[in-house]
């Protein structure tokens, strides 16, 4: 089946613009994660959903960042009034959840955001 | 807080040479440790996890709790091993966030 998909793959925004990044997880995956990967760095956790509930948003860097998953499937990461430091690749990952000790997180291809 | 350190940004080896990608972690509990790999123009994917003790594509990684290390090893490097490698930890629980290191680019040359 299809893996995690993300759109757009590339986004250029002028400083101060709002952007919305979309993630389509693997069908049936309850858990959904957003990560931010700056140039030369590893991915850093932003937020986590289980179904439509946002259970952890401790990694969101500021109140300009907002994520939602209203129907428990597709998720949108919104960044308001973008700043140059927001330039990064935004990765989405999904996984099952249940009684097993481990469920693999499957990553999407990422959205490369460039703020000019 | 968890922290993962990968001291080498780039590791260049010849084909057929042994490979060791270093990873050290700091975590107060019992860590779940992973290696992720990203080949050129592909997405990030799981390579192996410590608890499974598998050998994937000839790679192994042993958890050394005394040294808090989880180095990735392969006895004979292949060209197709050239990629970005990330060490990661996961807090307890099946649906927990991953904490990644900064990554090491492995370059295998002829």
Coordinates of N, CA and C in Angstrom, one line a residue:
Chain A
X1 N 0.8 -1.2 0.0 CA 0.0 0.0 0.0 C 0.8 1.2 0.0
X2 N 0.2 2.4 -0.1 CA 0.9 3.6 -0.1 C 1.5 4.0 1.2
X3 N 2.7 4.6 1.2 CA 3.3 5.1 2.4 C 2.7 6.4 2.8
X4 N 3.4 7.0 3.8 CA 3.1 8.4 4.2 C 3.3 9.4 3.1
X5 N 2.4 10.2 2.8 CA 2.6 11.2 1.8 C 2.5 12.6 2.4
X6 N 3.2 13.5 1.9 CA 3.2 14.9 2.3 C 3.1 15.9 1.2
X7 N 2.4 17.0 1.4 CA 2.4 18.0 0.3 C 2.3 19.4 1.0
X8 N 2.8 20.4 0.3 CA 3.6 20.2 -0.9 C 5.0 19.7 -0.6
X9 N 5.7 19.2 -1.6 CA 7.1 18.7 -1.3 C 8.1 19.9 -1.1
X10 N 7.8 21.0 -1.7 CA 8.6 22.2 -1.6 C 7.7 23.4 -1.4
X11 N 8.1 24.3 -0.5 CA 7.3 25.5 -0.3 C 8.3 26.7 -0.1
X12 N 8.1 27.7 -0.8 CA 8.9 29.0 -0.6 C 7.9 30.0 -0.1
X13 N 8.2 30.6 1.0 CA 7.3 31.6 1.6 C 8.1 32.9 1.9
X14 N 7.5 34.0 1.7 CA 8.1 35.2 2.1 C 7.9 35.4 3.6
X15 N 8.9 36.0 4.2 CA 8.8 36.2 5.6 C 7.5 36.9 6.0
X16 N 6.8 36.4 7.0 CA 5.6 36.9 7.4 C 4.3 36.2 6.9
X17 N 4.5 35.4 5.8 CA 3.4 34.7 5.3 C 3.0 33.5 6.2
X18 N 1.8 33.0 6.0 CA 1.3 31.8 6.7 C 1.5 30.6 5.7
X19 N 1.8 29.5 6.3 CA 1.9 28.3 5.4 C 1.2 27.1 6.1
X20 N 0.7 26.2 5.2 CA 0.1 25.0 5.7 C 0.7 23.8 5.1
X21 N 1.1 22.8 5.9 CA 1.8 21.6 5.4 C 0.9 20.4 5.7
X22 N 0.7 19.6 4.7 CA -0.2 18.5 4.9 C 0.5 17.1 5.0
X23 N -0.1 16.3 5.8 CA 0.4 14.9 5.9 C -0.7 13.9 5.8
X24 N -0.5 12.9 4.9 CA -1.5 11.8 4.8 C -0.8 10.6 5.4
X25 N -1.2 10.1 6.5 CA -0.5 8.9 7.1 C -1.0 7.6 6.4
X26 N -0.3 6.6 6.8 CA -0.7 5.2 6.3 C -2.1 4.9 6.8
X27 N -2.9 4.4 6.0 CA -4.3 4.1 6.4 C -4.3 3.1 7.6
X28 N -5.0 3.5 8.6 CA -5.1 2.7 9.8 C -4.1 3.0 10.9
X29 N -3.2 3.9 10.6 CA -2.2 4.3 11.6 C -2.8 5.3 12.5
X30 N -2.8 5.0 13.8 CA -3.4 5.8 14.8 C -2.5 7.0 15.2
X31 N -1.2 6.7 15.3 CA -0.3 7.7 15.8 C 0.3 8.5 14.6
X32 N 0.5 9.8 14.8 CA 1.0 10.7 13.8 C 2.0 11.6 14.5
X33 N 3.2 11.8 14.0 CA 4.2 12.6 14.5 C 4.6 13.7 13.5
X34 N 5.0 14.9 14.0 CA 5.6 15.9 13.1 C 7.0 16.1 13.7
X35 N 8.0 16.2 12.8 CA 9.4 16.5 13.2 C 9.8 17.7 12.3
X36 N 10.8 18.4 12.8 CA 11.4 19.5 12.0 C 12.9 19.2 11.9
X37 N 13.4 19.2 10.7 CA 14.8 18.9 10.4 C 15.5 20.1 9.8
X38 N 16.3 20.8 10.6 CA 17.0 22.0 10.1 C 18.3 21.4 9.3
X39 N 18.8 22.2 8.5 CA 20.0 21.8 7.7 C 21.1 21.3 8.6
X40 N 21.6 20.1 8.3 CA 22.8 19.6 9.0 C 22.4 19.0 10.4
X41 N 21.1 19.0 10.7 CA 20.7 18.4 12.0 C 19.9 17.2 11.8
X42 N 19.6 16.5 12.9 CA 18.7 15.4 12.9 C 17.3 15.9 13.1
X43 N 16.3 15.1 12.8 CA 14.9 15.5 13.0 C 14.7 15.8 14.5
X44 N 13.9 16.8 14.7 CA 13.5 17.2 16.1 C 12.0 17.1 16.2
X45 N 11.5 16.5 17.3 CA 10.1 16.3 17.5 C 9.4 17.6 17.7
X46 N 8.2 17.7 17.0 CA 7.3 18.9 17.2 C 6.1 18.5 18.0
X47 N 5.3 17.5 17.5 CA 4.1 17.2 18.1 C 3.6 15.8 17.7
X48 N 2.7 15.3 18.5 CA 2.2 14.0 18.4 C 0.7 13.9 18.5
X49 N 0.0 13.1 17.7 CA -1.4 12.9 17.7 C -1.7 11.4 17.9
X50 N -2.7 11.1 18.7 CA -3.2 9.8 18.7 C -4.7 9.9 18.3
X51 N -5.0 9.4 17.1 CA -6.3 9.7 16.4 C -6.4 11.2 16.3
X52 N -7.5 11.8 16.8 CA -7.6 13.3 16.6 C -7.0 14.1 17.8
X53 N -6.6 13.4 18.8 CA -6.2 14.0 20.0 C -4.7 14.4 20.0
X54 N -4.4 15.6 20.2 CA -3.0 16.0 20.2 C -2.5 15.8 21.6
X55 N -1.7 14.7 21.8 CA -1.3 14.3 23.2 C 0.0 15.0 23.6
X56 N 0.8 15.5 22.7 CA 2.1 16.1 23.1 C 2.4 17.2 22.0
X57 N 2.5 18.4 22.5 CA 2.9 19.5 21.6 C 4.1 20.2 22.2
X58 N 4.9 19.5 23.0 CA 6.0 20.1 23.7 C 7.1 20.6 22.8
X59 N 7.2 20.1 21.6 CA 8.3 20.4 20.7 C 8.0 21.6 19.8
X60 N 6.7 22.1 19.8 CA 6.4 23.2 19.0 C 7.2 24.4 19.4
X61 N 8.0 25.1 18.6 CA 8.9 26.1 19.0 C 8.3 27.4 19.4
X62 N 7.1 27.7 19.0 CA 6.5 29.0 19.3 C 5.0 28.8 19.1
X63 N 4.2 29.8 19.6 CA 2.8 29.8 19.3 C 2.4 30.1 17.9
X64 N 3.4 30.4 17.0 CA 3.1 30.5 15.6 C 2.9 29.2 14.9
X65 N 3.3 28.1 15.6 CA 3.1 26.7 15.1 C 1.9 26.1 15.7
X66 N 1.1 25.5 14.8 CA -0.2 24.9 15.2 C -0.4 23.7 14.3
X67 N -0.8 22.6 14.9 CA -1.1 21.4 14.2 C -2.5 20.9 14.6
X68 N -3.1 20.2 13.6 CA -4.4 19.6 13.8 C -4.6 18.4 13.0
X69 N -5.5 17.5 13.5 CA -5.8 16.3 12.9 C -7.3 16.0 13.2
X70 N -8.2 16.8 12.6 CA -9.6 16.8 13.1 C -10.3 15.5 13.0
X71 N -10.0 14.7 12.0 CA -10.8 13.5 11.8 C -9.9 12.2 12.1
X72 N -8.8 12.5 12.7 CA -7.9 11.3 13.0 C -7.2 10.7 11.9
X73 N -7.2 11.4 10.7 CA -6.3 10.8 9.6 C -5.4 11.9 9.1
X74 N -5.8 12.7 8.2 CA -4.9 13.7 7.6 C -4.6 14.7 8.7
X75 N -3.4 15.2 8.7 CA -2.9 16.2 9.6 C -2.4 17.4 8.8
X76 N -2.5 18.6 9.4 CA -2.0 19.8 8.9 C -1.2 20.5 9.9
X77 N 0.0 20.9 9.5 CA 0.9 21.7 10.3 C 0.9 23.1 9.8
X78 N 0.5 24.1 10.6 CA 0.4 25.5 10.1 C 1.4 26.3 10.8
X79 N 2.0 27.2 10.1 CA 3.0 28.1 10.6 C 2.6 29.5 10.2
X80 N 2.3 30.3 11.2 CA 1.9 31.7 11.0 C 3.1 32.6 11.0
X81 N 3.0 33.7 10.2 CA 4.0 34.7 10.2 C 5.4 34.1 10.1
X82 N 5.6 33.4 9.1 CA 6.9 32.6 9.0 C 8.1 33.5 9.2
X83 N 9.1 33.0 9.8 CA 10.4 33.6 10.0 C 11.5 32.8 9.3
X84 N 12.6 33.4 9.1 CA 13.7 32.7 8.4 C 14.2 31.5 9.1
X85 N 14.1 31.5 10.4 CA 14.5 30.3 11.2 C 13.6 29.2 11.1
X86 N 12.4 29.4 10.5 CA 11.5 28.3 10.2 C 11.9 27.4 9.0
X87 N 12.9 27.9 8.3 CA 13.3 27.2 7.1 C 13.9 25.8 7.5
X88 N 13.3 24.8 7.0 CA 13.7 23.4 7.4 C 12.9 22.4 6.6
X89 N 13.2 21.1 6.8 CA 12.4 20.1 6.2 C 11.4 19.6 7.3
X90 N 10.2 19.6 7.0 CA 9.2 19.1 8.0 C 8.8 17.7 7.6
X91 N 9.0 16.8 8.6 CA 8.7 15.4 8.4 C 7.5 15.0 9.1
X92 N 6.7 14.1 8.5 CA 5.6 13.5 9.2 C 5.9 12.0 9.3
X93 N 5.5 11.4 10.4 CA 5.6 9.9 10.5 C 4.3 9.4 11.1
X94 N 4.0 8.2 10.8 CA 2.8 7.5 11.4 C 3.2 6.1 11.8
X95 N 2.4 5.6 12.8 CA 2.6 4.3 13.3 C 1.3 3.7 13.8
X96 N 1.3 2.4 14.0 CA 0.2 1.8 14.8 C 0.4 2.1 16.2
X97 N -0.6 1.7 17.0 CA -0.4 1.8 18.5 C -1.3 0.7 19.0
X98 N -0.8 0.1 20.1 CA -1.5 -1.0 20.7 C -0.8 -1.7 21.8
X99 N -0.8 -3.0 21.9 CA -0.3 -3.7 23.0 C 1.2 -4.1 22.8
X100 N 1.6 -4.1 21.6 CA 3.0 -4.5 21.3 C 4.0 -3.6 21.9
X101 N 5.2 -4.0 22.1 CA 6.2 -3.2 22.7 C 6.8 -2.2 21.8
X102 N 6.6 -2.4 20.5 CA 7.2 -1.4 19.6 C 6.4 -1.4 18.3
X103 N 6.2 -0.2 17.8 CA 5.6 0.0 16.4 C 6.5 0.9 15.7
X104 N 6.9 0.5 14.5 CA 7.8 1.3 13.7 C 7.1 2.6 13.3
X105 N 7.9 3.7 13.3 CA 7.4 5.0 12.7 C 7.8 5.0 11.3
X106 N 6.8 5.2 10.4 CA 7.1 5.3 8.9 C 7.1 6.8 8.5
X107 N 8.1 7.2 7.9 CA 8.3 8.6 7.6 C 7.8 8.9 6.2
X108 N 7.3 10.1 6.0 CA 7.0 10.7 4.7 C 8.2 11.3 4.1
X109 N 8.1 11.8 2.9 CA 9.3 12.3 2.1 C 9.7 13.7 2.6
X110 N 8.8 14.4 3.4 CA 9.1 15.7 3.9 C 8.6 16.8 3.0
X111 N 8.4 18.0 3.7 CA 8.2 19.2 2.9 C 9.4 20.1 3.3
X112 N 10.0 20.6 2.2 CA 11.2 21.5 2.4 C 10.6 22.9 2.3
X113 N 10.6 23.6 3.5 CA 10.2 25.0 3.6 C 11.3 26.0 3.5
X114 N 11.3 26.9 2.6 CA 12.3 28.0 2.6 C 11.6 29.3 2.8
X115 N 12.0 30.0 3.8 CA 11.5 31.3 4.1 C 12.5 32.4 3.6
X116 N 12.0 33.3 2.7 CA 12.9 34.3 2.1 C 12.7 35.7 2.7
Chain B
X1 N 16.5 15.1 30.2 CA 16.1 14.9 28.8 C 17.1 14.0 28.1
X2 N 16.5 13.3 27.1 CA 17.3 12.4 26.3 C 18.3 13.2 25.4
X3 N 19.4 12.6 25.1 CA 20.4 13.3 24.2 C 21.1 12.2 23.5
X4 N 21.3 12.4 22.2 CA 22.0 11.4 21.4 C 23.1 12.2 20.7
X5 N 24.3 11.6 20.8 CA 25.5 12.3 20.2 C 26.1 11.4 19.1
X6 N 26.3 11.9 17.9 CA 27.0 11.3 16.9 C 28.2 12.2 16.5
X7 N 29.4 11.8 17.0 CA 30.5 12.7 16.9 C 31.0 13.0 15.5
X8 N 30.7 12.1 14.6 CA 31.3 12.3 13.2 C 30.2 12.8 12.3
X9 N 30.5 13.9 11.5 CA 29.5 14.3 10.5 C 29.7 13.5 9.2
X10 N 30.9 13.1 9.0 CA 31.2 12.4 7.7 C 32.2 11.3 8.1
X11 N 31.9 10.1 7.5 CA 32.9 9.0 7.6 C 33.1 8.4 6.2
X12 N 34.3 8.5 5.8 CA 34.6 8.0 4.5 C 35.5 6.8 4.6
X13 N 35.1 5.7 3.9 CA 35.8 4.4 4.0 C 35.9 3.8 2.6
X14 N 36.8 3.0 2.4 CA 36.9 2.3 1.1 C 36.0 1.0 1.1
X15 N 35.6 0.7 -0.1 CA 34.8 -0.5 -0.2 C 35.6 -1.7 0.3
X16 N 34.9 -2.5 1.1 CA 35.5 -3.7 1.7 C 36.1 -3.4 3.1
X17 N 36.2 -2.2 3.5 CA 36.8 -1.9 4.8 C 35.7 -2.0 5.9
X18 N 36.1 -2.1 7.1 CA 35.1 -2.2 8.2 C 34.6 -0.8 8.5
X19 N 33.3 -0.8 8.9 CA 32.6 0.5 9.2 C 32.2 0.5 10.7
X20 N 32.4 1.6 11.4 CA 31.8 1.8 12.7 C 31.3 3.2 12.8
X21 N 30.0 3.4 12.9 CA 29.4 4.7 13.1 C 29.1 4.8 14.6
X22 N 29.6 5.9 15.2 CA 29.5 6.0 16.7 C 28.2 6.7 17.1
X23 N 27.7 6.2 18.2 CA 26.5 6.8 18.8 C 26.6 6.7 20.3
X24 N 26.5 7.8 21.0 CA 26.4 7.8 22.5 C 25.1 8.4 22.9
X25 N 24.5 8.0 24.0 CA 23.2 8.5 24.4 C 23.3 8.8 25.9
X26 N 22.4 9.7 26.3 CA 22.2 9.9 27.7 C 20.7 9.7 28.0
X27 N 20.4 8.9 28.9 CA 19.0 8.6 29.2 C 19.0 7.9 30.6
X28 N 18.1 8.3 31.4 CA 18.1 7.8 32.8 C 17.4 6.5 32.9
X29 N 16.5 6.1 32.0 CA 15.8 4.9 32.1 C 16.4 3.8 31.3
X30 N 15.5 2.9 30.9 CA 16.0 1.8 30.0 C 15.7 2.3 28.5
X31 N 16.7 2.6 27.8 CA 16.4 3.2 26.5 C 16.0 2.1 25.4
X32 N 15.2 2.6 24.5 CA 15.0 1.9 23.2 C 15.9 2.7 22.3
X33 N 16.7 1.9 21.6 CA 17.7 2.6 20.6 C 17.5 2.0 19.2
X34 N 17.7 2.9 18.3 CA 17.5 2.6 16.9 C 18.6 3.3 16.0
X35 N 18.8 2.7 14.9 CA 19.5 3.3 13.8 C 18.5 3.5 12.6
X36 N 18.5 4.7 12.1 CA 17.7 5.0 10.9 C 18.6 5.4 9.8
X37 N 18.2 5.1 8.6 CA 19.1 5.4 7.4 C 18.3 6.2 6.4
X38 N 19.0 7.1 5.7 CA 18.3 7.8 4.6 C 19.2 7.7 3.4
X39 N 18.9 6.9 2.4 CA 19.6 6.9 1.2 C 19.3 8.1 0.3
X40 N 20.1 8.3 -0.7 CA 19.9 9.5 -1.5 C 18.6 9.5 -2.2
X41 N 17.9 10.6 -2.0 CA 16.5 10.8 -2.6 C 15.5 9.8 -2.1
X42 N 15.7 9.3 -0.9 CA 14.7 8.4 -0.3 C 14.3 8.9 1.0
X43 N 13.3 8.4 1.6 CA 12.8 8.8 2.9 C 13.6 8.1 4.0
X44 N 13.5 8.7 5.2 CA 14.1 8.1 6.4 C 13.4 6.8 6.7
X45 N 14.2 5.8 7.0 CA 13.6 4.5 7.3 C 14.4 3.8 8.4
X46 N 13.7 2.9 9.1 CA 14.4 2.2 10.2 C 15.3 1.2 9.6
X47 N 16.6 1.2 10.2 CA 17.5 0.1 9.8 C 17.5 -1.0 10.8
X48 N 17.7 -0.7 12.1 CA 17.6 -1.7 13.1 C 17.3 -1.1 14.4
X49 N 16.9 -2.0 15.3 CA 16.6 -1.6 16.7 C 17.3 -2.5 17.6
X50 N 17.8 -2.0 18.8 CA 18.7 -2.8 19.6 C 18.0 -4.1 20.1
X51 N 16.7 -4.0 20.4 CA 16.1 -5.1 21.1 C 15.9 -6.3 20.2
X52 N 15.9 -6.1 18.9 CA 15.7 -7.2 18.1 C 16.9 -8.0 17.8
X53 N 18.1 -7.4 18.0 CA 19.4 -8.0 17.9 C 19.5 -8.6 16.5
X54 N 19.0 -8.0 15.5 CA 19.1 -8.5 14.2 C 20.3 -8.0 13.5
X55 N 20.6 -8.6 12.4 CA 21.6 -8.0 11.5 C 20.9 -7.7 10.2
X56 N 20.9 -6.4 9.9 CA 20.2 -5.9 8.7 C 21.2 -5.4 7.7
X57 N 21.2 -5.9 6.5 CA 22.1 -5.5 5.4 C 23.5 -5.7 5.9
X58 N 23.8 -6.6 6.8 CA 25.1 -6.8 7.3 C 25.5 -5.9 8.5
X59 N 24.6 -5.0 8.9 CA 24.9 -4.1 10.0 C 24.4 -4.7 11.3
X60 N 25.2 -4.5 12.3 CA 24.8 -4.8 13.7 C 25.1 -3.6 14.6
X61 N 24.4 -3.6 15.7 CA 24.7 -2.6 16.7 C 24.5 -3.2 18.1
X62 N 25.4 -3.0 19.0 CA 25.3 -3.6 20.3 C 25.2 -2.4 21.3
X63 N 24.2 -2.6 22.2 CA 24.0 -1.7 23.2 C 25.0 -1.9 24.4
X64 N 25.8 -0.9 24.7 CA 26.7 -1.0 25.8 C 26.3 0.0 26.9
X65 N 25.6 -0.5 27.9 CA 25.0 0.4 28.9 C 26.1 1.0 29.7
X66 N 27.2 0.4 29.9 CA 28.3 0.9 30.7 C 28.9 2.2 30.1
X67 N 29.0 2.1 28.8 CA 29.6 3.2 28.0 C 28.5 4.1 27.4
X68 N 27.3 3.7 27.6 CA 26.1 4.4 27.0 C 26.3 4.6 25.5
X69 N 26.7 3.5 24.9 CA 26.9 3.6 23.4 C 26.1 2.6 22.7
X70 N 25.9 2.9 21.4 CA 25.1 2.0 20.5 C 25.7 2.2 19.1
X71 N 27.0 1.8 19.0 CA 27.7 2.0 17.7 C 27.2 1.0 16.6
X72 N 27.1 1.5 15.4 CA 26.7 0.7 14.3 C 27.9 0.2 13.5
X73 N 27.9 -1.1 13.3 CA 29.1 -1.7 12.7 C 28.8 -2.6 11.5
X74 N 29.7 -2.7 10.6 CA 29.6 -3.6 9.4 C 31.0 -4.0 9.1
X75 N 31.3 -5.3 8.9 CA 32.6 -5.7 8.7 C 33.2 -5.3 7.3
X76 N 32.4 -5.3 6.3 CA 32.9 -5.0 4.9 C 31.9 -4.0 4.2
X77 N 32.3 -2.8 4.1 CA 31.4 -1.8 3.5 C 31.2 -2.0 2.0
X78 N 30.0 -1.7 1.6 CA 29.6 -1.8 0.2 C 29.2 -0.4 -0.3
X79 N 29.3 -0.2 -1.6 CA 29.0 1.1 -2.2 C 27.6 1.5 -1.8
X80 N 26.7 0.6 -1.8 CA 25.3 0.9 -1.6 C 25.0 1.2 -0.1
X81 N 26.0 1.1 0.7 CA 25.8 1.6 2.1 C 26.0 3.1 2.3
X82 N 26.4 3.7 1.2 CA 26.6 5.2 1.3 C 25.2 5.8 1.5
X83 N 25.1 6.6 2.6 CA 23.8 7.2 3.0 C 24.1 8.0 4.3
X84 N 23.0 8.6 4.8 CA 23.0 9.3 6.0 C 22.5 8.4 7.1
X85 N 23.1 8.3 8.2 CA 22.7 7.4 9.3 C 22.4 8.2 10.5
X86 N 21.3 7.9 11.1 CA 20.9 8.6 12.4 C 20.7 7.6 13.5
X87 N 21.2 7.9 14.6 CA 21.0 7.1 15.8 C 19.8 7.8 16.5
X88 N 19.0 7.0 17.2 CA 17.8 7.6 17.8 C 17.4 6.8 19.0
X89 N 16.8 7.5 20.0 CA 16.3 6.9 21.2 C 14.8 7.2 21.3
X90 N 14.1 6.3 22.0 CA 12.7 6.5 22.2 C 12.4 6.3 23.7
X91 N 11.6 7.2 24.2 CA 11.2 7.0 25.6 C 10.3 5.8 25.7
X92 N 10.0 5.4 26.9 CA 9.1 4.3 27.2 C 7.8 4.5 26.5
X93 N 7.2 3.4 26.1 CA 5.9 3.5 25.5 C 6.0 3.3 24.0
X94 N 4.9 2.8 23.4 CA 5.0 2.4 22.0 C 4.8 3.6 21.1
X95 N 4.2 4.6 21.6 CA 3.9 5.7 20.7 C 4.6 7.0 21.2
X96 N 5.8 6.8 21.4 CA 6.6 7.9 21.9 C 7.5 8.6 20.8
X97 N 7.8 9.8 21.0 CA 8.6 10.5 20.1 C 10.0 9.9 20.1
X98 N 10.7 10.1 18.9 CA 12.1 9.7 18.7 C 12.9 10.9 19.0
X99 N 14.1 10.7 19.6 CA 15.1 11.8 19.7 C 16.3 11.3 18.9
X100 N 16.6 12.1 17.9 CA 17.7 11.8 16.9 C 19.0 12.5 17.2
X101 N 20.1 11.8 16.8 CA 21.4 12.5 16.8 C 21.4 13.4 15.5
X102 N 22.6 14.0 15.3 CA 22.7 14.9 14.2 C 23.1 14.2 12.9
X103 N 23.4 12.9 13.0 CA 23.6 12.1 11.8 C 25.0 12.0 11.4
X104 N 25.4 10.9 10.7 CA 26.7 10.7 10.1 C 26.5 10.3 8.7
X105 N 27.2 11.1 7.8 CA 27.2 10.7 6.4 C 28.2 9.6 6.1
X106 N 27.9 8.5 5.7 CA 28.8 7.4 5.3 C 29.0 7.5 3.8
X107 N 30.3 7.6 3.5 CA 30.7 7.6 2.1 C 31.6 6.4 1.8
X108 N 31.2 5.5 0.9 CA 32.0 4.3 0.6 C 32.5 4.5 -0.8
X109 N 33.8 4.5 -0.9 CA 34.5 4.8 -2.2 C 35.2 3.5 -2.6
X110 N 35.5 3.5 -3.9 CA 36.1 2.4 -4.5 C 37.7 2.4 -4.3

